[in-house]
Each structure stands twice: as structure tokens, then as C-alpha cells.
Backbone as numpy.savetxt, mean C-alpha at the origin, in Angstrom:
# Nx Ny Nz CAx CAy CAz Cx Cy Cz
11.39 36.65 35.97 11.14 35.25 35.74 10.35 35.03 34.45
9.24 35.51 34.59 8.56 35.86 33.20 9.40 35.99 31.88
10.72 37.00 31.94 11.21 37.13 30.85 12.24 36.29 30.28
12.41 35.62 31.24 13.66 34.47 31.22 12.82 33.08 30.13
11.71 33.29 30.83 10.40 32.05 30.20 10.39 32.20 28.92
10.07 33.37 28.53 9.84 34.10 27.13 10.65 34.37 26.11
12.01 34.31 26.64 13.37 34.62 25.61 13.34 33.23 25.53
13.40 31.93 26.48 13.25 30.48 26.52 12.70 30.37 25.28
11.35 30.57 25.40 10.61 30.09 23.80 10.98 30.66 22.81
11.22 31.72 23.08 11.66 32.61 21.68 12.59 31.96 20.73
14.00 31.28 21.86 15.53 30.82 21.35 14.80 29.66 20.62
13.71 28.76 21.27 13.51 27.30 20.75 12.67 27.53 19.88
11.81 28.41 19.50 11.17 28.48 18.27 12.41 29.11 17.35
13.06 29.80 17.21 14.18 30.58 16.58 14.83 29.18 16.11
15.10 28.15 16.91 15.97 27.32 16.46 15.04 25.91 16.18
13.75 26.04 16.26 13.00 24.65 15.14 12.35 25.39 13.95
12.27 26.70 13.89 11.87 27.35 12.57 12.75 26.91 11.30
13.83 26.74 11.51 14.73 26.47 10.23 14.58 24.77 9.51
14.29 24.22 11.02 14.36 22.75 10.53 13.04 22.79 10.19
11.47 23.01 10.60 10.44 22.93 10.19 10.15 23.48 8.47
10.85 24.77 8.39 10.70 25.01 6.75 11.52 23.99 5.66
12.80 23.59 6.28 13.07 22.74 5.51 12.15 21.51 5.27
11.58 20.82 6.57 11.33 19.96 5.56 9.57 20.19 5.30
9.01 21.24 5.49 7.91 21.42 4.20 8.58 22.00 3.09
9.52 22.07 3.19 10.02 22.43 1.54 10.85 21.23 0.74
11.15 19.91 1.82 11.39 18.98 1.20 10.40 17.43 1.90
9.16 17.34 1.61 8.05 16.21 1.68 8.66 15.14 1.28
9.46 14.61 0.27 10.43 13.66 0.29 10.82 12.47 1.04
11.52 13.28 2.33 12.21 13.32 3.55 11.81 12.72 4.80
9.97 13.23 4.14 9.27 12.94 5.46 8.40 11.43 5.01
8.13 11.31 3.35 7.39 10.22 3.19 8.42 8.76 2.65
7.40 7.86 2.90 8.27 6.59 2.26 9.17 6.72 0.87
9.55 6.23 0.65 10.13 5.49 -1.24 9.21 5.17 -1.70
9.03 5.91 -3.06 7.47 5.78 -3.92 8.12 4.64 -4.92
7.57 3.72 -5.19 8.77 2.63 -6.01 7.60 3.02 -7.71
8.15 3.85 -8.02 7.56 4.38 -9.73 7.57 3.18 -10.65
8.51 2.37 -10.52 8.00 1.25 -11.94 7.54 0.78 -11.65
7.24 -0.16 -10.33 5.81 -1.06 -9.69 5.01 -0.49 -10.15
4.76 0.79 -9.92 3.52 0.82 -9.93 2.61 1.81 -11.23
3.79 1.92 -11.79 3.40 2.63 -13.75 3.81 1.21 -14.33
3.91 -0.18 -13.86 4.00 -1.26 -14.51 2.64 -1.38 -15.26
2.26 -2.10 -16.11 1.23 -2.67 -16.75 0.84 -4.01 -16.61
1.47 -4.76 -16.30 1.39 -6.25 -15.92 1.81 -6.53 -14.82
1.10 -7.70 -14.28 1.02 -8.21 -12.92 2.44 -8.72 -12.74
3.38 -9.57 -13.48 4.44 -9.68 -13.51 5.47 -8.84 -12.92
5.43 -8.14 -14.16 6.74 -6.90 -14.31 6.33 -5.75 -12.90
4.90 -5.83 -12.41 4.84 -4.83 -11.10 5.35 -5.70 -10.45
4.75 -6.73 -9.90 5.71 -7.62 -8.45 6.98 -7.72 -8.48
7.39 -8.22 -10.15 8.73 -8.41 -10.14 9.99 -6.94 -9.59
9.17 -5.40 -9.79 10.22 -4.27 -9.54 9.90 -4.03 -8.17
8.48 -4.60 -7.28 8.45 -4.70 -6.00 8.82 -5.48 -5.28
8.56 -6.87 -5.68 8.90 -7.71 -4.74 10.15 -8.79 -4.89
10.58 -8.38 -6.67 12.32 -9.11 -6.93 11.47 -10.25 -7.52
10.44 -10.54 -7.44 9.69 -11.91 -8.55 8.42 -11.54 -8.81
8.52 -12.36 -10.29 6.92 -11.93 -10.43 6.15 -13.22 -10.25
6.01 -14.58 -9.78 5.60 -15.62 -9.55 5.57 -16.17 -8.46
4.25 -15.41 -7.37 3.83 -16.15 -6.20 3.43 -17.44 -6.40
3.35 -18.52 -5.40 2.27 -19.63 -5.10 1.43 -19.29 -4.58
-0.01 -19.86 -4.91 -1.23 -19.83 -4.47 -1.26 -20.43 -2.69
-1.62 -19.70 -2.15 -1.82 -20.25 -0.80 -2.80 -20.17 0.52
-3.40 -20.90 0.49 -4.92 -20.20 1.24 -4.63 -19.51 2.54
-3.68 -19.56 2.82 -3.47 -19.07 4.45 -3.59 -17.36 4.24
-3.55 -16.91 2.73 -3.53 -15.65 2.64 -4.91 -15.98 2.71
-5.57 -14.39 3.18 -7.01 -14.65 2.69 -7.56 -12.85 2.83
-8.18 -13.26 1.89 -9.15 -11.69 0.88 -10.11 -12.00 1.50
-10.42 -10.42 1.92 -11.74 -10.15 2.25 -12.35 -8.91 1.38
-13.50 -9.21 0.50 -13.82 -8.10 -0.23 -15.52 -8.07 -0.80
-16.23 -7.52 -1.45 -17.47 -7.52 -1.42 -17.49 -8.60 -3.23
-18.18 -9.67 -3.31 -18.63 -10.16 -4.74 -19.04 -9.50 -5.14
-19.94 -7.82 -5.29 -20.26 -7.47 -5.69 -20.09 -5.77 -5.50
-19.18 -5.41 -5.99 -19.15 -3.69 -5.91 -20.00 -2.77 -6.64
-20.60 -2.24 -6.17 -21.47 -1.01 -7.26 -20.53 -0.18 -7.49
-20.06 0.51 -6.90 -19.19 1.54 -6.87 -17.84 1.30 -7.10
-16.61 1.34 -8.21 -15.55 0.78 -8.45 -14.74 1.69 -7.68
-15.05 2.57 -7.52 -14.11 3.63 -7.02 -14.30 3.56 -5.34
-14.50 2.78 -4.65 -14.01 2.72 -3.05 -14.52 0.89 -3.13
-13.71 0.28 -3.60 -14.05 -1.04 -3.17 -12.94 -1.67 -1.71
-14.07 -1.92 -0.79 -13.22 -1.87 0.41 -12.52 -3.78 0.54
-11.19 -3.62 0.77 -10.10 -4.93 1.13 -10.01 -5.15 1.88
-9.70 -6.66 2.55 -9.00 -6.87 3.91 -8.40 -7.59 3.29
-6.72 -7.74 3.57 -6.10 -9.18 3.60 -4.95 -9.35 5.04
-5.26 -10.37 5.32 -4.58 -11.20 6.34 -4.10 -12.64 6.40
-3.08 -12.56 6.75 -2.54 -14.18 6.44 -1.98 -15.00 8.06
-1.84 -15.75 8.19 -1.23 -16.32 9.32 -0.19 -16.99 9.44
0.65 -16.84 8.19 1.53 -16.67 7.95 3.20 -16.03 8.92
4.12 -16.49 9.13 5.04 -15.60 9.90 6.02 -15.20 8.71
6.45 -13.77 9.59 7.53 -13.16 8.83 7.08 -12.47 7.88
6.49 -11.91 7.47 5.20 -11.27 6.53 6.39 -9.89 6.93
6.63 -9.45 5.28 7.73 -8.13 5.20 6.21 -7.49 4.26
6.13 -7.55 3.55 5.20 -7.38 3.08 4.05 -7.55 2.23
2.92 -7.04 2.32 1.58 -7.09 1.90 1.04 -5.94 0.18
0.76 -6.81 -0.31 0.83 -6.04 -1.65 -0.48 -6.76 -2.59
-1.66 -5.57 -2.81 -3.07 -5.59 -3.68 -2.41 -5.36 -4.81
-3.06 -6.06 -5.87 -3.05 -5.82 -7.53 -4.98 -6.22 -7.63
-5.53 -5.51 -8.32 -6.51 -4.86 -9.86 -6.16 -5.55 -10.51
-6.67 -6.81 -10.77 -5.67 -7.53 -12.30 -6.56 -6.71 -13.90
-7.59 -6.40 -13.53 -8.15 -5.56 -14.41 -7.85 -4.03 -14.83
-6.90 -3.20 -14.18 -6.75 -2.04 -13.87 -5.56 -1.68 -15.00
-5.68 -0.71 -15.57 -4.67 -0.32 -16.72 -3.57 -0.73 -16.31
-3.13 0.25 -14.84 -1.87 -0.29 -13.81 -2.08 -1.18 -12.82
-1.95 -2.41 -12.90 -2.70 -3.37 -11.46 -2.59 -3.49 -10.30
-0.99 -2.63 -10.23 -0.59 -2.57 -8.26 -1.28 -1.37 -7.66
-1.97 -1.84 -7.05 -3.04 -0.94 -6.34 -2.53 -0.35 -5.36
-1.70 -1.03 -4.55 -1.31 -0.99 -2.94 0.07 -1.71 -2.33
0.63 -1.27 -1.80 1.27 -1.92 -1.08 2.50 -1.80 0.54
2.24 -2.57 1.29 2.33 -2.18 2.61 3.68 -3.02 3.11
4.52 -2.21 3.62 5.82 -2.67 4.16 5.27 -2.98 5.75
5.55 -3.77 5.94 5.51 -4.23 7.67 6.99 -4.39 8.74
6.86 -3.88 9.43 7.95 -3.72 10.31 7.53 -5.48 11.11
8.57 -5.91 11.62 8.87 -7.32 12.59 7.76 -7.70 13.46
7.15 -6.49 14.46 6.11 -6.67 15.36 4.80 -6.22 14.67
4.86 -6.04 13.41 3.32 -5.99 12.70 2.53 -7.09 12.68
1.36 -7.02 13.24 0.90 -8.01 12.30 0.15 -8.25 10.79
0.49 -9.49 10.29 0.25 -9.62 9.31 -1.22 -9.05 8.32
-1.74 -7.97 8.97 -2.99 -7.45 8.26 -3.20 -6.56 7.91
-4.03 -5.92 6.72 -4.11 -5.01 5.96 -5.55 -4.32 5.74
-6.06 -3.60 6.18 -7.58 -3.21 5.28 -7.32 -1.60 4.57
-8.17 -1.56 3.40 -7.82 -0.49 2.67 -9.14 -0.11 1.93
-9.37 0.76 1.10 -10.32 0.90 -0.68 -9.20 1.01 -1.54
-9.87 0.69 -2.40 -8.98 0.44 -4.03 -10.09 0.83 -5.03
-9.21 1.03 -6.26 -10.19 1.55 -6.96 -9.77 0.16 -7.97
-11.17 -0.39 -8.45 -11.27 -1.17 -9.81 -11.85 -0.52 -10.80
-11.27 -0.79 -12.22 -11.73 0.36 -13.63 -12.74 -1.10 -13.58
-13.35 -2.47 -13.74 -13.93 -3.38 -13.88 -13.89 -4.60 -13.37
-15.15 -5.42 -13.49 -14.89 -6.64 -12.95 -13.51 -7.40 -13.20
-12.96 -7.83 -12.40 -11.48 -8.33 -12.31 -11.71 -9.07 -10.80
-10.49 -10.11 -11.21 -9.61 -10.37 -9.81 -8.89 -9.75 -9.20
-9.63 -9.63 -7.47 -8.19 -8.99 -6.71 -7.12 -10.00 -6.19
-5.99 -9.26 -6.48 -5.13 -10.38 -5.73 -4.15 -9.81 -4.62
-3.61 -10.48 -3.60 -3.13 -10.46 -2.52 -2.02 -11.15 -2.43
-1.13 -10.80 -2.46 0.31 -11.19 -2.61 1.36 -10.73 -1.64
1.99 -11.86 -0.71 2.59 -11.61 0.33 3.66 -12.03 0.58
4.37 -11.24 0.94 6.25 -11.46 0.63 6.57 -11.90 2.54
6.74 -13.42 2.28 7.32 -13.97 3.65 8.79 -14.46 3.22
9.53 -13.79 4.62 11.56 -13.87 4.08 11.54 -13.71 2.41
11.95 -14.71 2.01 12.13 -14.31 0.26 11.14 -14.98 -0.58
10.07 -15.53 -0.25 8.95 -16.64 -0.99 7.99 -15.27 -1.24
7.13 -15.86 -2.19 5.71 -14.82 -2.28 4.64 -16.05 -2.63
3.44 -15.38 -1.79 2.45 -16.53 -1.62 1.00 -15.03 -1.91
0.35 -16.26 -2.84 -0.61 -15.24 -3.11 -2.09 -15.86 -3.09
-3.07 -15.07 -3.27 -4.78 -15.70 -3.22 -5.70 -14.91 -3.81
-6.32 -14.59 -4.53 -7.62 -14.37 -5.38 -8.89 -14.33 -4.95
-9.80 -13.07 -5.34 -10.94 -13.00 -5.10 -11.25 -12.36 -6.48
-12.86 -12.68 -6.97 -12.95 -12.05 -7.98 -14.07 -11.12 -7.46
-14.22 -9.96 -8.34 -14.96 -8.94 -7.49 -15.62 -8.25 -9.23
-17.00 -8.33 -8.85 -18.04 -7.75 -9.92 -18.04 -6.57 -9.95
-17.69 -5.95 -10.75 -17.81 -4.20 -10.44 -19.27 -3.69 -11.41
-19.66 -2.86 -10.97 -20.73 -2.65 -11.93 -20.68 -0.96 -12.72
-19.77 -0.38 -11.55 -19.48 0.85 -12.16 -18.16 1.21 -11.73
-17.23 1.51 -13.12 -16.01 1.49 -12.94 -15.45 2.44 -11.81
-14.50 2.35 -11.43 -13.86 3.63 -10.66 -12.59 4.35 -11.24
-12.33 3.89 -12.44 -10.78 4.64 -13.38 -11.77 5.55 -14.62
-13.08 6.08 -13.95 -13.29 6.72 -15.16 -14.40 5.78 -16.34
-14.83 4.62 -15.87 -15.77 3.64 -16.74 -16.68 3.56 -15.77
């Protein structure tokens, strides 16, 4: 009985060994779509526009930033954004100060709700902004945030 148990595991490790090396040998597979021009964009525009298909949200308070007026530390400045909003596909931070400004951004599945908390790094005082893709509209909101010591290296 014992050996019957033991050849058991043997066959099922024998046969998830092949699929387990593959995919640590392809990480790819296992993580999201890294969207590279969003986010090697340089302008607030041209990033939303290769993420979100536009680069021109409306301002809308129902989004709303939560973040400190005053960061010492640029390099973990902590976010919340949440909107009350329906249909929220997704949630997306920009650094408007930041060499590259898309900081972040979060795909939401149907039964998500609409909220986000994170750190981001700011190179300087700048606006954060919060920009949220409901069905095909983008609605966005502003906080400005004091940095006193950069986090990109200033």
C-alpha cells in the first residue's frame, strides 16, 4: 500500500516538473502585459493616450486622492484613490513632475471595487493625478503634494 502511495507521487511530481520549469523559465506567462510606451512616455498626454486610447480626462470630484500635503520622503509617498463611480475598468496614478509621469496603473475586473492604495515615488513637488477609465470616458482629480526630498535620485 505504501508503495502504490509513493510511485502515486512520484508519477505526479514526474508530470508537474516539466510544466513548473517551463514557466520559471518563461515569467512572461505568469505576469500581466507591461504596456512599455505608457509608461517610457514623457508626457501626461501621450502616457494616457497609449494606456487609456485618450489623453484628455474631465475633472471630476467623485474621483478622490488621498495623499499626504506634505512628503519628506519622495521615494514612498503613500496614495489612495477611490471613486464612486460605476464601471471603473480602470485606475491609473501619474507624477506630473516625474521624468516619466505614469506611476501606476490598475486594471479592475467587474466585481472590483473601485479602489486603489499604493507608494509612488515623486522626483519633486508636483501634482498627483488620478485618472479613471469608466466604459470609454476618463474622469480625473488632482492633489498637489510637497516633496521635500526627491525619490528619482533628487
Amino acid at each position: 500500500m505504501i508503495d502504490d502511495t509513493r510511485r502515486t507521487l512520484l508519477k505526479g511530481s514526474l508530470a508537474v516538473g516539466p510544466v513548473g520549469a517551463a514557466l520559471a523559465l518563461a515569467p512572461g506567462l505568469l505576469l500581466a502585459d507591461w504596456n512599455q510606451a505608457a509608461f517610457a512616455s514623457q508626457d501626461l498626454g501621450s502616457a494616457l493616450k497609449a494606456l487609456l486610447g485618450s489623453g484628455a480626462p474631465e475633472t471630476n470630484d467623485e474621483v478622490r486622492i488621498k495623499a499626504p500635503d506634505l512628503a519628506e520622503n519622495g521615494a514612498v509617498v503613500p496614495v489612495t484613490v477611490e471613486t464612486s463611480l460605476e464601471n471603473v475598468t480602470t485606475i491609473a496614478i501619474v507624477a506630473a513632475g516625474n521624468e516619466r509621469p505614469l506611476v501606476a496603473s490598475f486594471v479592475l475586473g467587474p466585481a472590483a471595487l473601485p479602489y486603489v492604495s499604493t507608494r509612488v515615488k515623486m522626483a519633486k513637488t508636483a501634482d498627483l493625478i488620478a485618472v479613471v477609465k469608466q466604459d470609454e470616458r476618463l474622469f480625473s482629480n488632482t492633489k498637489t503634494v510637497k516633496v521635500t526630498i526627491g525619490g528619482c535620485g533628487g
